[in-house]
Coordinates of C-alpha atoms and ligand atoms in Angstrom, one line a residue:
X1 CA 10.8 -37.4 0.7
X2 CA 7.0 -37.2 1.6
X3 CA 8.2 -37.2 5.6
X4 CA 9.7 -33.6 5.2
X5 CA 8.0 -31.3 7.1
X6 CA 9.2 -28.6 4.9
X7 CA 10.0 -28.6 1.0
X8 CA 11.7 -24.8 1.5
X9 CA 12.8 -23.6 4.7
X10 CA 14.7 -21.0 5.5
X11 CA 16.7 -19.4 9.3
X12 CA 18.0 -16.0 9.1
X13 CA 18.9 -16.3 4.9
X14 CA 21.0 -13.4 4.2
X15 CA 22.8 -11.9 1.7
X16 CA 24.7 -9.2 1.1
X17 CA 26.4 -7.9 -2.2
X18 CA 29.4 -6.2 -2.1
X19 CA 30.8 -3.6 -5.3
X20 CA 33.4 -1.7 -6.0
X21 CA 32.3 1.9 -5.3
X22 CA 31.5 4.0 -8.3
X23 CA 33.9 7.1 -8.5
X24 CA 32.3 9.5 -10.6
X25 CA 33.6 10.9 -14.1
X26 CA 35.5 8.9 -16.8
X27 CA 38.6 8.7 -14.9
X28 CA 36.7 7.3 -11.6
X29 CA 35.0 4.6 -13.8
X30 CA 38.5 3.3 -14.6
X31 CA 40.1 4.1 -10.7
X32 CA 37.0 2.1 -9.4
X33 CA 37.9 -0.7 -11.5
X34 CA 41.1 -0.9 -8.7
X35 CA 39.4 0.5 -6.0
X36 CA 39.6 -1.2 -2.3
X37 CA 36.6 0.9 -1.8
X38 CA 33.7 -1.2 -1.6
X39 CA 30.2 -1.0 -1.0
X40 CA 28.0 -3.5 0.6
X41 CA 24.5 -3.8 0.4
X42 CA 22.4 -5.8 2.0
X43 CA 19.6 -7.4 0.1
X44 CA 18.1 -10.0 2.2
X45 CA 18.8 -9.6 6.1
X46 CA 17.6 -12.5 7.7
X47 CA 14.7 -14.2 6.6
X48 CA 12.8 -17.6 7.9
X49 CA 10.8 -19.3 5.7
X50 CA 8.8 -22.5 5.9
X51 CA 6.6 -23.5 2.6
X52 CA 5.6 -27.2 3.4
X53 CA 4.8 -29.8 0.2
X54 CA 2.4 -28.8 -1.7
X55 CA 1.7 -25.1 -0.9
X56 CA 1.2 -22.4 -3.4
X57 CA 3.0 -19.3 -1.3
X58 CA 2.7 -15.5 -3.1
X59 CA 6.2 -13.9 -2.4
X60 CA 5.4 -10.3 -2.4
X61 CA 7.2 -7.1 -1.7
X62 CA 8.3 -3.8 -4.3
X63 CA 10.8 -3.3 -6.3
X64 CA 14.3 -4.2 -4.9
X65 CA 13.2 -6.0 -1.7
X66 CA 15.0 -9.2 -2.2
X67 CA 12.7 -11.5 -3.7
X68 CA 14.9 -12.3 -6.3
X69 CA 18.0 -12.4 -4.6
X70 CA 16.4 -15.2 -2.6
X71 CA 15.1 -17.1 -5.4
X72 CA 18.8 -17.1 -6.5
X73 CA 19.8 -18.6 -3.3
X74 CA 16.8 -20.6 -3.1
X75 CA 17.9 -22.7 -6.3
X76 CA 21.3 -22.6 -5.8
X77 CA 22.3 -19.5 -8.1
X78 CA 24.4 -17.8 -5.1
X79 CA 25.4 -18.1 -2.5
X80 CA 24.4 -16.7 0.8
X81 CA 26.4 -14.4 3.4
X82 CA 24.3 -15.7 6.4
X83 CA 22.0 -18.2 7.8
X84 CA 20.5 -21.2 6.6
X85 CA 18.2 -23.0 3.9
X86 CA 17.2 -26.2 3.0
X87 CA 15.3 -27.1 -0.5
X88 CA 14.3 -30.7 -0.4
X89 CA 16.4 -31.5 2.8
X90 CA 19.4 -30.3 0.5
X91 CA 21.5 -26.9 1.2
X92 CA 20.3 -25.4 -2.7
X93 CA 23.8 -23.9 -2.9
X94 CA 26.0 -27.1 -2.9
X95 CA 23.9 -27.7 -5.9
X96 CA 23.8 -31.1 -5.3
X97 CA 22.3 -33.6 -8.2
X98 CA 19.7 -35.0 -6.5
X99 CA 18.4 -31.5 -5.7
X100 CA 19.0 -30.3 -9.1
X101 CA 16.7 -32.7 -10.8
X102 CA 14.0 -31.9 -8.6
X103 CA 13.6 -28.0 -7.9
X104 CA 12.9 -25.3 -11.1
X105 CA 13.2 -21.6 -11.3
X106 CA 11.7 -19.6 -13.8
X107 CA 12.6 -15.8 -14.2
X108 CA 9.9 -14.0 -16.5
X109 CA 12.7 -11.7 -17.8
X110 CA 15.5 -14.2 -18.5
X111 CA 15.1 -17.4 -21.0
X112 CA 16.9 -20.5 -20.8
X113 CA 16.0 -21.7 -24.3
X114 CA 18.2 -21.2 -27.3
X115 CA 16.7 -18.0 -29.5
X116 CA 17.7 -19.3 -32.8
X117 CA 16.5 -22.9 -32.2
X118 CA 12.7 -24.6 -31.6
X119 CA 11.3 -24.5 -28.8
X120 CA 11.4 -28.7 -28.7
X121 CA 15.2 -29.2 -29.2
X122 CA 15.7 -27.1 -26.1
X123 CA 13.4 -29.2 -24.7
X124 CA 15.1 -32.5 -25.7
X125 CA 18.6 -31.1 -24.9
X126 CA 16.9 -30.6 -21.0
X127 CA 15.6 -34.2 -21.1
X128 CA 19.1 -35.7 -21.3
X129 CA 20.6 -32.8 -18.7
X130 CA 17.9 -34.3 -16.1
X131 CA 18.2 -38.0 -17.5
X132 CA 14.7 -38.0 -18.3
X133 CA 13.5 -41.9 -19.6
X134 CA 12.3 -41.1 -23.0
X135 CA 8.7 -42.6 -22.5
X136 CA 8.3 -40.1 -19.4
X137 CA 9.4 -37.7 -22.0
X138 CA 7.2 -38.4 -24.5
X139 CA 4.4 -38.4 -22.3
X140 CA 4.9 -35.3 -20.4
X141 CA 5.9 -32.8 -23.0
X142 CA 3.2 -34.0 -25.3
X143 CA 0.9 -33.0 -21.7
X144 CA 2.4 -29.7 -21.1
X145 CA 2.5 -28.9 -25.0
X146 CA -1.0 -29.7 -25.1
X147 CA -2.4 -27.6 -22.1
X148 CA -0.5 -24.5 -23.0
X149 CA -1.7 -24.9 -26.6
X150 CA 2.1 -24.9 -28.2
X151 CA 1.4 -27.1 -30.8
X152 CA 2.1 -25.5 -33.5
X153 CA 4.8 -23.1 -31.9
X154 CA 7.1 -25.6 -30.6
X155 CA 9.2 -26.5 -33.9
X156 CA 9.8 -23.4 -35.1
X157 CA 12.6 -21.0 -33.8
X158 CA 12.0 -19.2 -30.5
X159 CA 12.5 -15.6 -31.5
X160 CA 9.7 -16.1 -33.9
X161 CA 7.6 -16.8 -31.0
X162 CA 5.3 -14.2 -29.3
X163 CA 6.3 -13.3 -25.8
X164 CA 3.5 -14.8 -23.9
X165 CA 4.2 -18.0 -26.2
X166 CA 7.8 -18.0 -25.2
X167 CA 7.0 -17.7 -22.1
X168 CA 5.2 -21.1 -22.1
X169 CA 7.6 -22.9 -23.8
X170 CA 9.8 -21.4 -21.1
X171 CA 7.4 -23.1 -18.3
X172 CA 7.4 -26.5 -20.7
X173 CA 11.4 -26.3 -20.2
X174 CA 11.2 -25.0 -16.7
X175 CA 9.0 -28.6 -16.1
X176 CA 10.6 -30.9 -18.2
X177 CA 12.1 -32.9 -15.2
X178 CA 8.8 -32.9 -13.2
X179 CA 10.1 -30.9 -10.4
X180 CA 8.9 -31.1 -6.7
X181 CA 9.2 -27.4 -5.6
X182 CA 9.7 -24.2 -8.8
X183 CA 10.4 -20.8 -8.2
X184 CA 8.8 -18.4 -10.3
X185 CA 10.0 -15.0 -10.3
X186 CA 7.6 -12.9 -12.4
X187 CA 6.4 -15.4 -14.9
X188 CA 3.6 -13.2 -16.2
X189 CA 5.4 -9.9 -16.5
X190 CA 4.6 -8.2 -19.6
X191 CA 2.1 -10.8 -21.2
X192 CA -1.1 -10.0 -22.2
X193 CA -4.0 -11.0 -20.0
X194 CA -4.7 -14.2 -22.5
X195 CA -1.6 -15.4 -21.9
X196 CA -1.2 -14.5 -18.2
X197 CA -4.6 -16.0 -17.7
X198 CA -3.8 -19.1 -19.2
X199 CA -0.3 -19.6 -17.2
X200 CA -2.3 -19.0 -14.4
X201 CA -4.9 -22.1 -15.3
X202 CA -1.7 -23.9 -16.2
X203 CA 0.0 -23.2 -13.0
X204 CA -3.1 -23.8 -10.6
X205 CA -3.9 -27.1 -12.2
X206 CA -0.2 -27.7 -12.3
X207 CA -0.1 -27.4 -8.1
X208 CA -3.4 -29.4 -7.6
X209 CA -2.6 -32.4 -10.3
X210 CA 1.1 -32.9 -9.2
X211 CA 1.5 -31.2 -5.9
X212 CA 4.3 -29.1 -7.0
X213 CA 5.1 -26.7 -4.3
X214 CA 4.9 -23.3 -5.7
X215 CA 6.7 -19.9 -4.5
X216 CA 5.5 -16.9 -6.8
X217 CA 6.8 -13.5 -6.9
X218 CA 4.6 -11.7 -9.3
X219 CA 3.3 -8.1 -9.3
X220 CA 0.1 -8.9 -10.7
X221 CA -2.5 -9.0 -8.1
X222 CA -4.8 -11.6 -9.5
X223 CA -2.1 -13.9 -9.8
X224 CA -2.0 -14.0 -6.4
X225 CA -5.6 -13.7 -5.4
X226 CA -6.3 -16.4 -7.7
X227 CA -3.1 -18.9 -7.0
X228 CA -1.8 -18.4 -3.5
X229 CA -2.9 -20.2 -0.5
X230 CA -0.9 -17.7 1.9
X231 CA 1.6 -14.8 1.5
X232 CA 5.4 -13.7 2.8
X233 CA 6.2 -10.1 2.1
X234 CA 9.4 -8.8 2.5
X235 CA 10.5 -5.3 2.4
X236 CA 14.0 -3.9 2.8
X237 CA 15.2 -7.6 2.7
X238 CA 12.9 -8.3 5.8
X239 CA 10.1 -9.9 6.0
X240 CA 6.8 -7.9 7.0
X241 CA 4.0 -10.4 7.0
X242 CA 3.1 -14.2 6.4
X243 CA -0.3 -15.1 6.2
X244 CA -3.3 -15.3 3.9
X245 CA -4.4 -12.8 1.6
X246 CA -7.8 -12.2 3.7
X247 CA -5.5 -11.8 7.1
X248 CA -3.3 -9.6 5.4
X249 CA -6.3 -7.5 4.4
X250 CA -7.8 -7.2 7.5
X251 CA -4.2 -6.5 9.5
X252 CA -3.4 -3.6 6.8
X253 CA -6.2 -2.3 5.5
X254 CA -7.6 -0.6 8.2
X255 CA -10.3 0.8 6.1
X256 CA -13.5 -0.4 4.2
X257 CA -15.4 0.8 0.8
X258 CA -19.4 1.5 1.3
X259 CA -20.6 1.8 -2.4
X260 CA -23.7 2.9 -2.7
X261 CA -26.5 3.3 -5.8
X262 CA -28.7 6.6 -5.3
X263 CA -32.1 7.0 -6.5
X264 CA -31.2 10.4 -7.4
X265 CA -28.7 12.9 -7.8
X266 CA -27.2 14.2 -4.3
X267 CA -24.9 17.5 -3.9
X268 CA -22.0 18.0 -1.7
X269 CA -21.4 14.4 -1.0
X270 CA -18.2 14.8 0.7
X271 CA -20.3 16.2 3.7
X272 CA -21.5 12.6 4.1
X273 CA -17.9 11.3 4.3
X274 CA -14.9 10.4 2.4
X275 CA -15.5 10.4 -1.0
X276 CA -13.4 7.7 -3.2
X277 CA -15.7 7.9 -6.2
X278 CA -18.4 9.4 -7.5
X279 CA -19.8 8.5 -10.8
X280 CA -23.7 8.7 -10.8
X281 CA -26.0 7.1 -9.7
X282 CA -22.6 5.0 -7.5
X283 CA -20.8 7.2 -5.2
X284 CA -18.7 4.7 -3.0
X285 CA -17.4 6.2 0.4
X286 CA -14.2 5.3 2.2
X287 CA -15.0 4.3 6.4
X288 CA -12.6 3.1 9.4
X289 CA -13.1 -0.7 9.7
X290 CA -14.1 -0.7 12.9
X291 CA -16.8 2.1 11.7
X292 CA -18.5 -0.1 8.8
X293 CA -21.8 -1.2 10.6
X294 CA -22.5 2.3 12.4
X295 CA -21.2 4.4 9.0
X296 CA -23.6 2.4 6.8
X297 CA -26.3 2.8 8.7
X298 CA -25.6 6.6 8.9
X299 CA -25.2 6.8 4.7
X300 CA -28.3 4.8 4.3
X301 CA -30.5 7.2 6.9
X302 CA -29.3 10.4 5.3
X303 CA -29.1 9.5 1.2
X304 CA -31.8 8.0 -1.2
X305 CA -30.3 4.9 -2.1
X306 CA -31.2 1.5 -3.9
X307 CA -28.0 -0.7 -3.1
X308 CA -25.5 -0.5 -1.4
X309 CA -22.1 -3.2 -1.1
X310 CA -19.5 -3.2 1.8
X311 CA -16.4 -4.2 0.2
X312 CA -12.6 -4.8 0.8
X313 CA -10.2 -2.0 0.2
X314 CA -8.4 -3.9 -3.2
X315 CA -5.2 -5.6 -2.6
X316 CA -2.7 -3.6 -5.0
X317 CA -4.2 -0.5 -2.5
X318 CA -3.1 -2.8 0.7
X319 CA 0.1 -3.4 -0.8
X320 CA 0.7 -0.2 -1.5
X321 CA -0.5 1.1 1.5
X322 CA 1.9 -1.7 3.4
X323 CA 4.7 -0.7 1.7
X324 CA 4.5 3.4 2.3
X325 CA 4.0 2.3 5.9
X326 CA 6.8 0.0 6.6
X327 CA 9.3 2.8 5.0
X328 CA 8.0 5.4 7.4
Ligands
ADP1 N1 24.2 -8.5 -8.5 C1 24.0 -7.5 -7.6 N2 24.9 -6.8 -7.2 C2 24.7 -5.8 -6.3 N3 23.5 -5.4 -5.9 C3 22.4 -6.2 -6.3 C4 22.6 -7.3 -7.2 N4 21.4 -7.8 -7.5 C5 20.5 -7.1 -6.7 N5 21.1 -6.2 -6.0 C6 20.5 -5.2 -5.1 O1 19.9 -6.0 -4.1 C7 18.6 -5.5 -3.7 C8 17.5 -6.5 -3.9 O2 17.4 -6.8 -5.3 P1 16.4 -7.9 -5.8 O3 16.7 -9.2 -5.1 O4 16.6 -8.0 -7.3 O5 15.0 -7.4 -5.4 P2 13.5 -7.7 -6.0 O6 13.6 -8.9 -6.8 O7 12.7 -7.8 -4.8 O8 13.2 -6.5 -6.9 C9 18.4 -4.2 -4.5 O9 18.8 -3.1 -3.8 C10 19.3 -4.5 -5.7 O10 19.7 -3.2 -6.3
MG2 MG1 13.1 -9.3 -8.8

């Protein structure tokens, strides 16, 4: 296993769903169910992927891009309508054994554990799915129990739980079987910040002690700031940039924040420039990149000011702003 060059890698993935098309009014919802009519729609249309052992990728991209769709073809869920993918060396959707016991996804908004039983007996039924020795058991749920502080939720039944303590006991399950390479596919959605923050400890030390290889679709930001070694984004079911978050930043954000602490009170900022906030005694203006030096220089000649701080535009902006572009 350790000479693959890639744990996930994908040529031209596709796939494209095909429904019956909705007839409207009562009468069409029950002619639809016959219809021939169908409608296709194409989710993910061609991507290429190569996440080697070990990395921690961010898979970004708004609502409805495909991100999921390829997580469900990443782990085997569905099939795809083109190209090709290899998890492991394996094809994910001949779902073979060997494969199985080694790969993970987690979907924030869908559980795998049983709602009206403990956390634990889930855990144990997973154990004997992936044919886990019981001493390896022992050992690593006791581990993962520990560092996600679930002692004392584990035994009692799940819909009891909170959501960002279900969640948890959903990654316990998720990792049971020590996988090589998990799929997460919003594991943080919803939870408070206690609780995302401690998934994200949990999965950074998770990538660093094991060398799981991690792909993350999440739409919090600081997840991926604080996990990710490098990005894909896909839009549209195509893929629209691959690189780290720093490259990302400087290829789509082609602007720069000057923020600035005056000594006094100054009227008519917006005379000076592009004003993106102003709340006194910081006013922080908004400059072309390739502007930053001679703009700053300019602010600090013709305003009274004590500080001043070049910063980055923030990344939920870049996303953003990516996104509107690629539509247009
Ligand atoms: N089971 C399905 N049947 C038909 N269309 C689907 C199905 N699942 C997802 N889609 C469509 O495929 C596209 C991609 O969805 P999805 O992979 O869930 O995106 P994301 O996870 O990035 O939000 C969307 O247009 C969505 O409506
Ligand atoms: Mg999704």
């Amino acid at each position: 296993m350790s000479q693959l060059k890639y744990a996930v890698e994908t040529v031209g993935l596709q796939k494209t769903y095909v429904t019956a098309k909705k007839l409207p009014g009562v009468m069409g919802g029950i002619k639809s169910l016959f219809s021939t009519e169908k409608t296709l729609i194409p989710a993910v249309k061609g991507i290429d992927l190569q996440i080697t052992p070990g990395e921690f990728v961010g898979f970004l991209g708004p609502n409805g891009a495909g991100k999921t769709t390829t997580l469900k073809m990443l782990s085997g869920i569905l099939h795809p309508t083109g190209g090709t993918a290899t998890v492991l060396g394996f094809e994910p959707w001949r779902r073979n054994q060997e494969m199985l016991k080694q790969i993970s996804l987690v979907m924030g908004n869908k559980m795998q554990l049983w709602w009206d039983l403990p956390a634990r007996d889930g855990f144990r039924v997973l154990k004997e799915l992936y044919e886990v020795p019981d001493a390896v058991y022992a050992k690593r749920a006791d581990r993962l129990i520990d560092i996600l502080d679930l002692k004392d939720k584990v035994d009692v039944a799940v819909r009891k739980l909170s959501l960002g303590e279900r969640m948890k006991c959903e990654l316990v399950a998720a990792l049971i079987h020590q996988p090589k390479v998990v799929f997460l596919d919003e594991p943080t959605i919803g939870l408070d910040v206690v609780s995302q923050k401690r998934i994200r400890d949990f999965l950074r030390d998770l990538n660093q002690t094991e060398g799981t290889t991690i792909l993350l679709t999440s739409h919090y930001m600081q997840d991926v700031q604080e996990l990710c070694d490098r990005v894909v984004v896909i839009d549209h079911g195509e893929k629209v940039f691959e690189g780290t978050l720093d490259l990302m930043a400087a290829q789509f954000a082609d602007s720069r924040r000057v923020r600035l602490t005056l000594s006094q009170p100054v009227e008519n900022l917006e005379t000076h420039g592009k004003v993106v906030l102003n709340e006194y005694p910081v006013v922080v203006f908004e400059v072309l990149r390739q502007d930053t030096a001679r703009r700053t220089a300019e602010l600090l000649q013709a305003l009274p000011v004590v500080d001043v701080a070049i910063e980055e535009v923030e990344m939920d902006e870049i996303l953003r702003d990516l996104f509107t572009r690629t539509a247009a």
